[in-house]
Amino acid sequence: IGQIGGSNDGSDWMRAYLSLGGGKYADVMAIHQYPPTGQSSVESILTTLSKFKAAFSDSGVGNKPLWGTEGSFGHWSGNGQPNTEQASYVAKQAVLLWSNGLDRNYWYGYDNKAYGTLCTAQGIDCDPLALNSGGAYLQSVNWFSNAWSVSPC
């Protein structure tokens, strides 16, 4: 619950929701991990992530698992960017979010050429190894399977 990205990052809404007791009905705290509007740096996600983590902690739900239920290149969408830059973004996002406390991180629109492309075809025909960004995603999954973080990056 709560979106990272766009002109309104959703952290104020989240604080209000939690102040009304909403946290007691959630098993996990969920965010959308997109870069803020107008920014293309994956590192820009961390500023908003810290707002959400503070809201969760201040409301007594900071100990619940934190999931990134939807994220990608965001408004930048990677269009017109070299595939190697897209691959770098994917790998950096995985490392930064994981090392900063996300227990799960789901990529949105892996087969959507307008928003989060990780492959060149859609649906079942998607071959993630056809693009560097898809290969970076698969490698990130391999890196973090059964791993743990000692400190944030």
PDB file of C-alpha atoms in Angstrom:
ATOM      1  CA  ILE A   1       0.000   0.000   0.000  1.00  0.00           C
ATOM      2  CA  GLY A   2       1.609   3.204  -1.078  1.00  0.00           C
ATOM      3  CA  GLN A   3       3.342   4.105  -4.289  1.00  0.00           C
ATOM      4  CA  ILE A   4       6.896   5.201  -4.787  1.00  0.00           C
ATOM      5  CA  GLY A   5       6.892   7.402  -7.853  1.00  0.00           C
ATOM      6  CA  GLY A   6       4.761  10.050  -9.438  1.00  0.00           C
ATOM      7  CA  SER A   7       4.369  13.597  -8.167  1.00  0.00           C
ATOM      8  CA  ASN A   8       2.722  12.354  -4.963  1.00  0.00           C
ATOM      9  CA  ASP A   9       4.750   9.569  -3.446  1.00  0.00           C
ATOM     10  CA  GLY A  10       1.863   8.356  -1.257  1.00  0.00           C
ATOM     11  CA  SER A  11       3.740   8.581   2.033  1.00  0.00           C
ATOM     12  CA  ASP A  12       1.329  11.168   3.483  1.00  0.00           C
ATOM     13  CA  TRP A  13      -1.615   8.948   2.578  1.00  0.00           C
ATOM     14  CA  MET A  14       0.156   5.993   4.187  1.00  0.00           C
ATOM     15  CA  ARG A  15       0.737   7.914   7.424  1.00  0.00           C
ATOM     16  CA  ALA A  16      -2.957   8.844   7.543  1.00  0.00           C
ATOM     17  CA  TYR A  17      -4.020   5.251   6.828  1.00  0.00           C
ATOM     18  CA  LEU A  18      -1.755   3.904   9.543  1.00  0.00           C
ATOM     19  CA  SER A  19      -2.861   6.566  12.045  1.00  0.00           C
ATOM     20  CA  LEU A  20      -6.417   5.279  11.632  1.00  0.00           C
ATOM     21  CA  GLY A  21      -5.286   1.759  12.560  1.00  0.00           C
ATOM     22  CA  GLY A  22      -4.955   0.293   9.073  1.00  0.00           C
ATOM     23  CA  GLY A  23      -1.669  -1.399   9.877  1.00  0.00           C
ATOM     24  CA  LYS A  24      -3.301  -3.953  12.152  1.00  0.00           C
ATOM     25  CA  TYR A  25      -5.148  -5.395   9.143  1.00  0.00           C
ATOM     26  CA  ALA A  26      -2.031  -5.919   7.030  1.00  0.00           C
ATOM     27  CA  ASP A  27       0.267  -8.931   7.144  1.00  0.00           C
ATOM     28  CA  VAL A  28       2.905  -7.097   5.089  1.00  0.00           C
ATOM     29  CA  MET A  29       3.648  -3.495   4.243  1.00  0.00           C
ATOM     30  CA  ALA A  30       3.681  -3.026   0.478  1.00  0.00           C
ATOM     31  CA  ILE A  31       5.012  -0.277  -1.749  1.00  0.00           C
ATOM     32  CA  HIS A  32       5.342   0.417  -5.458  1.00  0.00           C
ATOM     33  CA  GLN A  33       8.994   1.007  -6.244  1.00  0.00           C
ATOM     34  CA  TYR A  34       9.114   3.482  -9.145  1.00  0.00           C
ATOM     35  CA  PRO A  35      11.422   6.479  -9.469  1.00  0.00           C
ATOM     36  CA  PRO A  36       9.771   9.860  -8.758  1.00  0.00           C
ATOM     37  CA  THR A  37       8.342  11.691 -11.779  1.00  0.00           C
ATOM     38  CA  GLY A  38      11.046  13.403 -13.786  1.00  0.00           C
ATOM     39  CA  GLN A  39      13.860  11.361 -12.307  1.00  0.00           C
ATOM     40  CA  SER A  40      15.548   8.441 -13.974  1.00  0.00           C
ATOM     41  CA  SER A  41      18.087   7.522 -11.311  1.00  0.00           C
ATOM     42  CA  VAL A  42      17.365   4.277  -9.522  1.00  0.00           C
ATOM     43  CA  GLU A  43      18.939   5.835  -6.427  1.00  0.00           C
ATOM     44  CA  SER A  44      16.076   8.367  -6.322  1.00  0.00           C
ATOM     45  CA  ILE A  45      13.830   5.559  -5.079  1.00  0.00           C
ATOM     46  CA  LEU A  46      15.660   5.501  -1.743  1.00  0.00           C
ATOM     47  CA  THR A  47      14.440   8.933  -0.614  1.00  0.00           C
ATOM     48  CA  THR A  48      10.816   7.916  -0.866  1.00  0.00           C
ATOM     49  CA  LEU A  49      11.509   4.448   0.485  1.00  0.00           C
ATOM     50  CA  SER A  50      12.904   6.056   3.639  1.00  0.00           C
ATOM     51  CA  LYS A  51       9.662   8.066   4.050  1.00  0.00           C
ATOM     52  CA  PHE A  52       7.610   4.884   3.928  1.00  0.00           C
ATOM     53  CA  LYS A  53       9.913   3.013   6.284  1.00  0.00           C
ATOM     54  CA  ALA A  54       9.684   5.917   8.765  1.00  0.00           C
ATOM     55  CA  ALA A  55       5.874   5.886   8.513  1.00  0.00           C
ATOM     56  CA  PHE A  56       5.820   2.139   9.141  1.00  0.00           C
ATOM     57  CA  SER A  57       8.202   2.407  12.092  1.00  0.00           C
ATOM     58  CA  ASP A  58       6.406   5.418  13.647  1.00  0.00           C
ATOM     59  CA  SER A  59       3.108   3.512  13.431  1.00  0.00           C
ATOM     60  CA  GLY A  60       4.426   0.355  15.038  1.00  0.00           C
ATOM     61  CA  VAL A  61       4.327  -1.806  11.917  1.00  0.00           C
ATOM     62  CA  GLY A  62       7.978  -1.479  10.925  1.00  0.00           C
ATOM     63  CA  ASN A  63       8.595  -5.080  11.966  1.00  0.00           C
ATOM     64  CA  LYS A  64       6.222  -6.464   9.319  1.00  0.00           C
ATOM     65  CA  PRO A  65       7.683  -7.763   6.055  1.00  0.00           C
ATOM     66  CA  LEU A  66       8.187  -5.064   3.406  1.00  0.00           C
ATOM     67  CA  TRP A  67       7.260  -5.996  -0.149  1.00  0.00           C
ATOM     68  CA  GLY A  68       7.808  -4.091  -3.359  1.00  0.00           C
ATOM     69  CA  THR A  69       4.733  -5.322  -5.199  1.00  0.00           C
ATOM     70  CA  GLU A  70       5.202  -3.339  -8.393  1.00  0.00           C
ATOM     71  CA  GLY A  71       8.088  -1.433  -9.921  1.00  0.00           C
ATOM     72  CA  SER A  72      10.034  -0.850 -13.102  1.00  0.00           C
ATOM     73  CA  PHE A  73      11.785   1.956 -14.936  1.00  0.00           C
ATOM     74  CA  GLY A  74       8.679   3.970 -14.072  1.00  0.00           C
ATOM     75  CA  HIS A  75       7.856   7.117 -15.946  1.00  0.00           C
ATOM     76  CA  TRP A  76      11.268   6.917 -17.569  1.00  0.00           C
ATOM     77  CA  SER A  77      10.249   3.484 -18.892  1.00  0.00           C
ATOM     78  CA  GLY A  78      13.645   2.979 -20.457  1.00  0.00           C
ATOM     79  CA  ASN A  79      12.388   4.026 -23.891  1.00  0.00           C
ATOM     80  CA  GLY A  80      15.243   5.276 -26.015  1.00  0.00           C
ATOM     81  CA  GLN A  81      17.834   4.158 -23.481  1.00  0.00           C
ATOM     82  CA  PRO A  82      20.499   1.668 -24.481  1.00  0.00           C
ATOM     83  CA  ASN A  83      19.758  -1.850 -23.318  1.00  0.00           C
ATOM     84  CA  THR A  84      22.923  -1.825 -21.207  1.00  0.00           C
ATOM     85  CA  GLU A  85      21.577   1.144 -19.198  1.00  0.00           C
ATOM     86  CA  GLN A  86      18.312  -0.700 -18.672  1.00  0.00           C
ATOM     87  CA  ALA A  87      20.266  -3.733 -17.439  1.00  0.00           C
ATOM     88  CA  SER A  88      22.232  -1.534 -15.049  1.00  0.00           C
ATOM     89  CA  TYR A  89      19.004  -0.028 -13.697  1.00  0.00           C
ATOM     90  CA  VAL A  90      17.481  -3.467 -13.082  1.00  0.00           C
ATOM     91  CA  ALA A  91      20.519  -4.765 -11.206  1.00  0.00           C
ATOM     92  CA  LYS A  92      20.947  -1.560  -9.158  1.00  0.00           C
ATOM     93  CA  GLN A  93      17.275  -1.535  -8.208  1.00  0.00           C
ATOM     94  CA  ALA A  94      17.469  -5.111  -6.976  1.00  0.00           C
ATOM     95  CA  VAL A  95      20.594  -4.466  -4.892  1.00  0.00           C
ATOM     96  CA  LEU A  96      19.410  -1.156  -3.433  1.00  0.00           C
ATOM     97  CA  LEU A  97      15.929  -2.319  -2.493  1.00  0.00           C
ATOM     98  CA  TRP A  98      17.058  -5.654  -1.110  1.00  0.00           C
ATOM     99  CA  SER A  99      19.867  -4.134   0.954  1.00  0.00           C
ATOM    100  CA  ASN A 100      17.448  -1.514   2.304  1.00  0.00           C
ATOM    101  CA  GLY A 101      14.970  -3.999   3.690  1.00  0.00           C
ATOM    102  CA  LEU A 102      12.613  -5.164   0.944  1.00  0.00           C
ATOM    103  CA  ASP A 103      11.769  -8.787   1.523  1.00  0.00           C
ATOM    104  CA  ARG A 104      10.266  -9.187  -1.954  1.00  0.00           C
ATOM    105  CA  ASN A 105      10.607  -7.153  -5.132  1.00  0.00           C
ATOM    106  CA  TYR A 106       8.310  -7.679  -8.114  1.00  0.00           C
ATOM    107  CA  TRP A 107       9.025  -6.174 -11.527  1.00  0.00           C
ATOM    108  CA  TYR A 108       6.013  -4.700 -13.336  1.00  0.00           C
ATOM    109  CA  GLY A 109       5.428  -5.073 -17.046  1.00  0.00           C
ATOM    110  CA  TYR A 110       8.306  -7.392 -17.909  1.00  0.00           C
ATOM    111  CA  ASP A 111       6.712  -7.984 -21.294  1.00  0.00           C
ATOM    112  CA  ASN A 112       5.230  -4.489 -21.713  1.00  0.00           C
ATOM    113  CA  LYS A 113       7.340  -2.627 -24.265  1.00  0.00           C
ATOM    114  CA  ALA A 114       6.037   0.736 -23.023  1.00  0.00           C
ATOM    115  CA  TYR A 115       6.629   0.183 -19.325  1.00  0.00           C
ATOM    116  CA  GLY A 116       9.332  -2.052 -17.924  1.00  0.00           C
ATOM    117  CA  THR A 117      10.527  -4.133 -20.865  1.00  0.00           C
ATOM    118  CA  LEU A 118      12.690  -7.073 -19.903  1.00  0.00           C
ATOM    119  CA  CYS A 119      12.136  -9.033 -23.115  1.00  0.00           C
ATOM    120  CA  THR A 120      11.204  -8.519 -26.746  1.00  0.00           C
ATOM    121  CA  ALA A 121       7.957 -10.514 -26.978  1.00  0.00           C
ATOM    122  CA  GLN A 122       4.827 -10.628 -24.844  1.00  0.00           C
ATOM    123  CA  GLY A 123       3.395 -13.281 -22.573  1.00  0.00           C
ATOM    124  CA  ILE A 124       4.507 -16.869 -22.857  1.00  0.00           C
ATOM    125  CA  ASP A 125       6.778 -16.056 -25.817  1.00  0.00           C
ATOM    126  CA  CYS A 126       8.881 -13.690 -23.697  1.00  0.00           C
ATOM    127  CA  ASP A 127      12.563 -14.639 -23.683  1.00  0.00           C
ATOM    128  CA  PRO A 128      14.235 -12.659 -20.889  1.00  0.00           C
ATOM    129  CA  LEU A 129      17.670 -13.477 -22.244  1.00  0.00           C
ATOM    130  CA  ALA A 130      16.882 -11.626 -25.490  1.00  0.00           C
ATOM    131  CA  LEU A 131      17.616  -8.296 -23.757  1.00  0.00           C
ATOM    132  CA  ASN A 132      20.369  -7.373 -21.324  1.00  0.00           C
ATOM    133  CA  SER A 133      17.739  -6.055 -18.897  1.00  0.00           C
ATOM    134  CA  GLY A 134      16.001  -9.437 -18.768  1.00  0.00           C
ATOM    135  CA  GLY A 135      19.296 -11.201 -18.183  1.00  0.00           C
ATOM    136  CA  ALA A 136      20.095  -8.709 -15.401  1.00  0.00           C
ATOM    137  CA  TYR A 137      16.775  -9.487 -13.734  1.00  0.00           C
ATOM    138  CA  LEU A 138      17.423 -13.240 -13.849  1.00  0.00           C
ATOM    139  CA  GLN A 139      20.951 -12.742 -12.502  1.00  0.00           C
ATOM    140  CA  SER A 140      19.581 -10.582  -9.669  1.00  0.00           C
ATOM    141  CA  VAL A 141      17.134 -13.325  -8.727  1.00  0.00           C
ATOM    142  CA  ASN A 142      20.043 -15.775  -8.582  1.00  0.00           C
ATOM    143  CA  TRP A 143      22.132 -13.408  -6.451  1.00  0.00           C
ATOM    144  CA  PHE A 144      19.451 -12.919  -3.829  1.00  0.00           C
ATOM    145  CA  SER A 145      18.040 -16.413  -3.531  1.00  0.00           C
ATOM    146  CA  ASN A 146      18.838 -17.565   0.016  1.00  0.00           C
ATOM    147  CA  ALA A 147      21.007 -14.498   0.666  1.00  0.00           C
ATOM    148  CA  TRP A 148      20.928 -11.872   3.395  1.00  0.00           C
ATOM    149  CA  SER A 149      22.138  -8.302   3.678  1.00  0.00           C
ATOM    150  CA  VAL A 150      24.491  -7.068   6.352  1.00  0.00           C
ATOM    151  CA  SER A 151      23.998  -3.349   5.662  1.00  0.00           C
ATOM    152  CA  PRO A 152      22.289  -1.030   3.164  1.00  0.00           C
ATOM    153  CA  CYS A 153      24.076  -0.058  -0.038  1.00  0.00           C
TER     154      CYS A 153
END
